Every structure is written in C-alpha cells, then in structure tokens.
CSV table of C-alpha atoms in Angstrom, one decimal:
chain,number,residue,atom,x,y,z
A,1,MET,CA,-10.7,4.8,22.1
A,2,ASN,CA,-11.7,1.2,20.9
A,3,ARG,CA,-9.3,-0.8,19.0
A,4,GLY,CA,-11.5,-2.5,17.0
A,5,ARG,CA,-13.2,0.5,15.6
A,6,ILE,CA,-9.9,1.9,14.1
A,7,GLU,CA,-8.6,-1.3,12.7
A,8,ALA,CA,-12.3,-1.5,11.2
A,9,PHE,CA,-11.9,1.8,9.7
A,10,THR,CA,-8.3,1.2,8.6
A,11,ASP,CA,-9.2,-2.3,6.9
A,12,ALA,CA,-12.2,-0.4,4.9
A,13,VAL,CA,-9.9,2.5,3.7
A,14,LEU,CA,-7.0,-0.1,2.4
A,15,ALA,CA,-9.9,-2.1,0.7
A,16,ILE,CA,-11.0,0.7,-1.0
A,17,ILE,CA,-7.6,1.9,-2.0
A,18,LEU,CA,-7.2,-1.8,-3.4
A,19,THR,CA,-10.5,-1.7,-5.3
A,20,ILE,CA,-9.7,1.8,-6.8
A,21,MET,CA,-6.1,0.4,-8.0
A,22,ILE,CA,-7.7,-2.7,-10.1
A,23,LEU,CA,-10.4,-0.1,-11.3
A,24,GLU,CA,-7.6,1.7,-13.2
A,25,PHE,CA,-7.2,-1.5,-15.3
A,26,LYS,CA,-8.1,-1.0,-18.8
A,27,VAL,CA,-10.4,-3.9,-20.5
A,28,PRO,CA,-8.6,-4.0,-24.0
A,29,GLU,CA,-11.1,-3.6,-26.8
A,30,SER,CA,-9.9,-6.3,-28.9
A,31,PHE,CA,-10.3,-10.0,-28.0
A,32,GLN,CA,-6.8,-10.7,-28.8
A,33,LEU,CA,-4.9,-12.4,-25.7
A,34,SER,CA,-2.1,-10.2,-27.5
A,35,ALA,CA,-3.9,-7.1,-26.5
A,36,MET,CA,-3.0,-7.6,-22.8
A,37,LEU,CA,0.2,-6.8,-23.7
A,38,ALA,CA,-0.5,-2.9,-23.5
A,39,GLN,CA,-1.6,-3.4,-20.1
A,40,LEU,CA,1.4,-5.1,-19.0
A,41,PRO,CA,3.0,-1.9,-17.4
A,42,TYR,CA,-0.1,-1.3,-15.2
A,43,LEU,CA,-0.3,-4.9,-14.3
A,44,ILE,CA,3.2,-4.9,-13.0
A,45,SER,CA,2.4,-1.7,-11.0
A,46,TYR,CA,-0.7,-3.1,-9.8
A,47,ALA,CA,1.1,-6.1,-8.5
A,48,ILE,CA,3.4,-4.4,-6.5
A,49,GLY,CA,1.2,-1.8,-5.4
A,50,TYR,CA,-1.1,-4.9,-4.2
A,51,LEU,CA,2.2,-6.6,-2.6
A,52,PHE,CA,3.0,-3.2,-1.0
A,53,ILE,CA,-0.4,-2.6,0.4
A,54,GLY,CA,-0.6,-6.3,1.6
A,55,THR,CA,2.6,-6.4,3.6
A,56,ALA,CA,1.6,-2.8,5.2
A,57,TRP,CA,-1.5,-4.3,6.4
A,58,TYR,CA,0.3,-7.6,7.9
A,59,ASN,CA,2.5,-5.2,9.7
A,60,HIS,CA,-0.1,-3.0,10.7
A,61,HIS,CA,-2.2,-5.8,11.9
A,62,TYR,CA,0.6,-7.1,13.9
A,63,MET,CA,1.3,-3.8,15.8
A,64,PHE,CA,-2.5,-3.1,16.7
A,65,THR,CA,-3.2,-6.5,17.7
A,66,GLN,CA,-0.7,-6.3,20.4
A,67,THR,CA,-1.5,-2.6,21.4
A,68,ARG,CA,-3.7,-2.5,24.4
A,69,HIS,CA,-4.4,1.3,24.6
A,70,ILE,CA,-5.5,3.7,21.7
A,71,THR,CA,-4.9,7.5,22.2
A,72,ARG,CA,-5.7,10.1,20.1
A,73,ASP,CA,-2.2,10.3,18.8
A,74,ILE,CA,-2.2,6.9,17.3
A,75,TYR,CA,-5.8,7.9,15.8
A,76,TRP,CA,-4.3,10.7,14.2
A,77,THR,CA,-1.3,9.1,13.2
A,78,ASN,CA,-3.0,6.2,11.9
A,79,ASN,CA,-5.0,8.5,9.7
A,80,PHE,CA,-1.9,10.2,8.4
A,81,TRP,CA,-0.6,7.0,7.5
A,82,MET,CA,-3.8,6.1,5.6
A,83,PHE,CA,-3.7,9.4,3.8
A,84,THR,CA,-0.1,8.5,2.5
A,85,THR,CA,-1.3,5.1,1.5
A,86,SER,CA,-4.3,6.6,-0.2
A,87,PHE,CA,-2.1,8.1,-3.1
A,88,LEU,CA,-0.8,4.6,-4.0
A,89,PRO,CA,-3.6,4.3,-6.8
A,90,VAL,CA,-2.8,7.5,-8.3
A,91,ALA,CA,1.0,6.7,-8.1
A,92,THR,CA,0.3,3.1,-9.5
A,93,ALA,CA,-1.9,4.1,-12.5
A,94,TRP,CA,0.7,6.8,-13.6
A,95,VAL,CA,3.7,4.3,-13.6
A,96,GLY,CA,1.4,2.0,-15.3
A,97,ARG,CA,1.2,4.5,-18.1
A,98,GLY,CA,4.7,5.4,-18.0
A,99,ILE,CA,7.0,2.8,-16.3
A,100,ASN,CA,10.0,4.2,-17.3
A,101,LYS,CA,9.4,7.8,-17.1
A,102,GLN,CA,10.9,10.0,-14.8
A,103,GLY,CA,8.0,12.2,-13.6
A,104,PRO,CA,5.4,8.9,-12.7
A,105,GLU,CA,8.4,7.3,-11.1
A,106,VAL,CA,9.4,10.4,-9.1
A,107,PHE,CA,5.9,11.0,-7.7
A,108,TYR,CA,5.8,7.3,-6.8
A,109,PHE,CA,9.0,7.7,-4.7
A,110,ILE,CA,7.5,10.8,-3.0
A,111,VAL,CA,4.4,8.6,-1.9
A,112,TYR,CA,6.7,6.0,-1.1
A,113,SER,CA,9.0,8.6,1.1
A,114,ALA,CA,6.0,10.1,2.9
A,115,TRP,CA,4.4,6.7,3.7
A,116,SER,CA,7.6,5.5,5.0
A,117,PHE,CA,7.7,8.8,7.3
A,118,ALA,CA,3.8,8.1,8.3
A,119,TYR,CA,4.6,4.2,8.9
A,120,VAL,CA,7.6,5.3,11.5
A,121,GLU,CA,5.6,7.9,13.0
A,122,LEU,CA,2.5,5.5,13.6
A,123,SER,CA,4.9,3.0,14.9
A,124,ARG,CA,6.4,5.6,17.5
A,125,SER,CA,3.0,6.6,18.7
A,126,LEU,CA,2.3,3.0,19.2
A,127,ILE,CA,5.5,2.1,21.1
A,128,LYS,CA,5.0,5.6,23.2
A,129,ALA,CA,1.4,4.6,24.2
A,130,ASN,CA,2.3,0.9,25.2
A,131,GLU,CA,5.2,2.2,27.4
A,132,ALA,CA,3.0,4.8,28.8
A,133,SER,CA,0.3,2.2,29.8
A,134,GLY,CA,2.6,-0.4,31.4
A,135,HIS,CA,2.8,-2.7,28.3
A,136,PRO,CA,6.9,-2.3,27.7
A,137,GLU,CA,6.8,-5.9,26.2
A,138,VAL,CA,4.6,-4.8,23.5
A,139,ALA,CA,6.5,-1.5,22.6
A,140,THR,CA,9.8,-3.7,22.6
A,141,ASN,CA,8.0,-6.3,19.9
A,142,ILE,CA,7.4,-3.2,17.6
A,143,LYS,CA,10.7,-1.7,17.8
A,144,ARG,CA,12.3,-5.2,17.0
A,145,MET,CA,9.9,-5.4,13.8
A,146,ASN,CA,12.4,-5.5,10.6
A,147,ILE,CA,10.7,-2.7,9.0
A,148,TYR,CA,10.8,-0.2,11.7
A,149,ARG,CA,14.4,-0.9,12.3
A,150,TYR,CA,15.0,-0.5,8.9
A,151,LEU,CA,12.8,2.8,8.3
A,152,THR,CA,14.4,4.5,11.8
A,153,ASN,CA,18.0,3.6,10.6
A,154,TRP,CA,19.2,6.9,9.0
A,155,LYS,CA,22.4,5.8,7.3
A,156,LEU,CA,20.2,3.1,5.4
A,157,VAL,CA,17.6,5.6,4.7
A,158,LEU,CA,20.3,7.9,3.4
A,159,ILE,CA,21.7,5.3,1.3
A,160,GLN,CA,18.5,4.3,-0.3
A,161,THR,CA,17.7,8.0,-1.0
A,162,ILE,CA,21.0,8.7,-2.9
A,163,VAL,CA,20.5,5.0,-4.8
A,164,MET,CA,16.8,6.1,-5.7
A,165,VAL,CA,17.9,9.7,-6.7
A,166,ILE,CA,20.6,8.1,-9.0
A,167,ILE,CA,18.3,5.4,-10.4
A,168,LEU,CA,15.5,8.0,-11.0
A,169,MET,CA,17.9,10.2,-13.1
A,170,TYR,CA,19.1,7.3,-15.3
A,171,LEU,CA,16.9,4.0,-15.2
A,172,PRO,CA,13.3,5.3,-13.6
A,173,ALA,CA,11.7,1.8,-14.4
A,174,LEU,CA,14.4,0.5,-11.9
A,175,GLN,CA,12.7,2.0,-8.9
A,176,MET,CA,9.9,-0.6,-9.1
A,177,VAL,CA,12.6,-3.4,-8.6
A,178,VAL,CA,14.1,-1.9,-5.6
A,179,VAL,CA,10.7,-1.4,-4.1
A,180,VAL,CA,9.9,-5.2,-4.6
A,181,MET,CA,13.3,-5.8,-3.1
A,182,GLN,CA,12.7,-3.7,0.0
A,183,ILE,CA,8.8,-5.1,0.5
A,184,VAL,CA,10.2,-8.7,0.5
A,185,LEU,CA,13.8,-8.6,2.0
A,186,VAL,CA,12.6,-6.0,4.6
A,187,GLY,CA,8.6,-5.6,4.9
A,188,MET,CA,8.2,-9.3,4.7
A,189,ARG,CA,10.4,-10.4,7.6
A,190,PHE,CA,8.0,-10.5,10.2
A,191,ASN,CA,8.6,-11.1,13.9
A,192,GLU,CA,8.5,-14.7,14.7
A,193,ASP,CA,5.3,-14.4,16.7
A,194,SER,CA,3.3,-12.8,14.2
A,195,ASP,CA,1.5,-15.5,13.2
A,196,ARG,CA,0.5,-16.9,16.7
A,197,LEU,CA,-1.4,-13.3,17.7
A,198,ASP,CA,-5.1,-13.6,18.5
A,199,GLY,CA,-6.6,-10.3,18.2
C-alpha cells in the first residue's frame, strides 16, 4: 500500500475534524465584546482539542515518515485511530456547554481513553511492520517516542485512570487541565530527530 495515500487520507480527515470543531463555535447575537464571555468555555475546550490534534498529527507524521512498508494491519489500525479521533468534536462541543458537568467530562475521558488505546495499537502495528520488513531502527525510534512509552506503561496509565476518576467525581473541569499537562509534558516531547526528517 502506498504510504502517501494513507497519509493524505489521514491529513484530510484530521482537517475535517478541526473544521467541525470551529464550526461549533457560535457567533454572539450581541455586538458587545462581553458577549464572547458566554463562549469562553467552548473556546477553552476548542483550544485544548486543537492542541490535542496538532500534537497527535506531529507524532503521527513522525511515525509514518520513517515507516517504509504499509500493511493492511497499519491501514485498519490507522482507520481505528481516526475513528476515535473523530469523536473529539462532539466531546469538545459538549464540554464547552458544560465544562464542569460530569456527563460531558466523562464522555471526554472515554474518547481520550479510546484514542489512547487506538494510538498504541497503531504504534504497535507500525513497529511490527518495520521489524518484519527489515527496518528495526525505525521500530526502535517509534518505541522511543515519549507518548508511546507513557501509554504502554501500565502503572502510569493505572495511576492516571485513578486520578481521572477521582477528578471526575469531585471537580470535573480539572480534567481539562490534566489533559493539557499530558499533551505538553508527554505528547509534545518529541524525539530529537523529529525536525530533521524528510518525507
């Protein structure tokens, strides 16, 4: 399978997801600047979602730029990853309407957890394909990615899940702060060679 086709398809889907997210932003009826305050929760949720997808895209690009052989397994796990990502606009919009409400925040956590699982499965598919096609160095680079090491560390994931459940029970809005911290401290810590790739 052609790597360029799957990357182009992924880019298009992610672009559509981002477009849907901004279309959820409602233009105020009033012309007073203070009217934007009612939209502040959605703006916060949207900004987090945009950062989430932007970081995910960069990591996805890193893995696919290095990968030399695309298999059916990679194609389908990539589709599964995009499927979980496609729920982000709904989760973002709902959280924007009730940023400290338990229902929207629990749904966001479910989407985030499903996305994390799908990301790990996609990474494993890429690792397996690169090892099988004689490119163990690429597999090693993917294994070295901070986000992969974090999401495959069951102890950290268990601690994160327990913390999130407690947060969702008592102060749901705090989940968004934790998500931003994870994006910045884990997702955005890219491999050193990530800005030197040609693809």
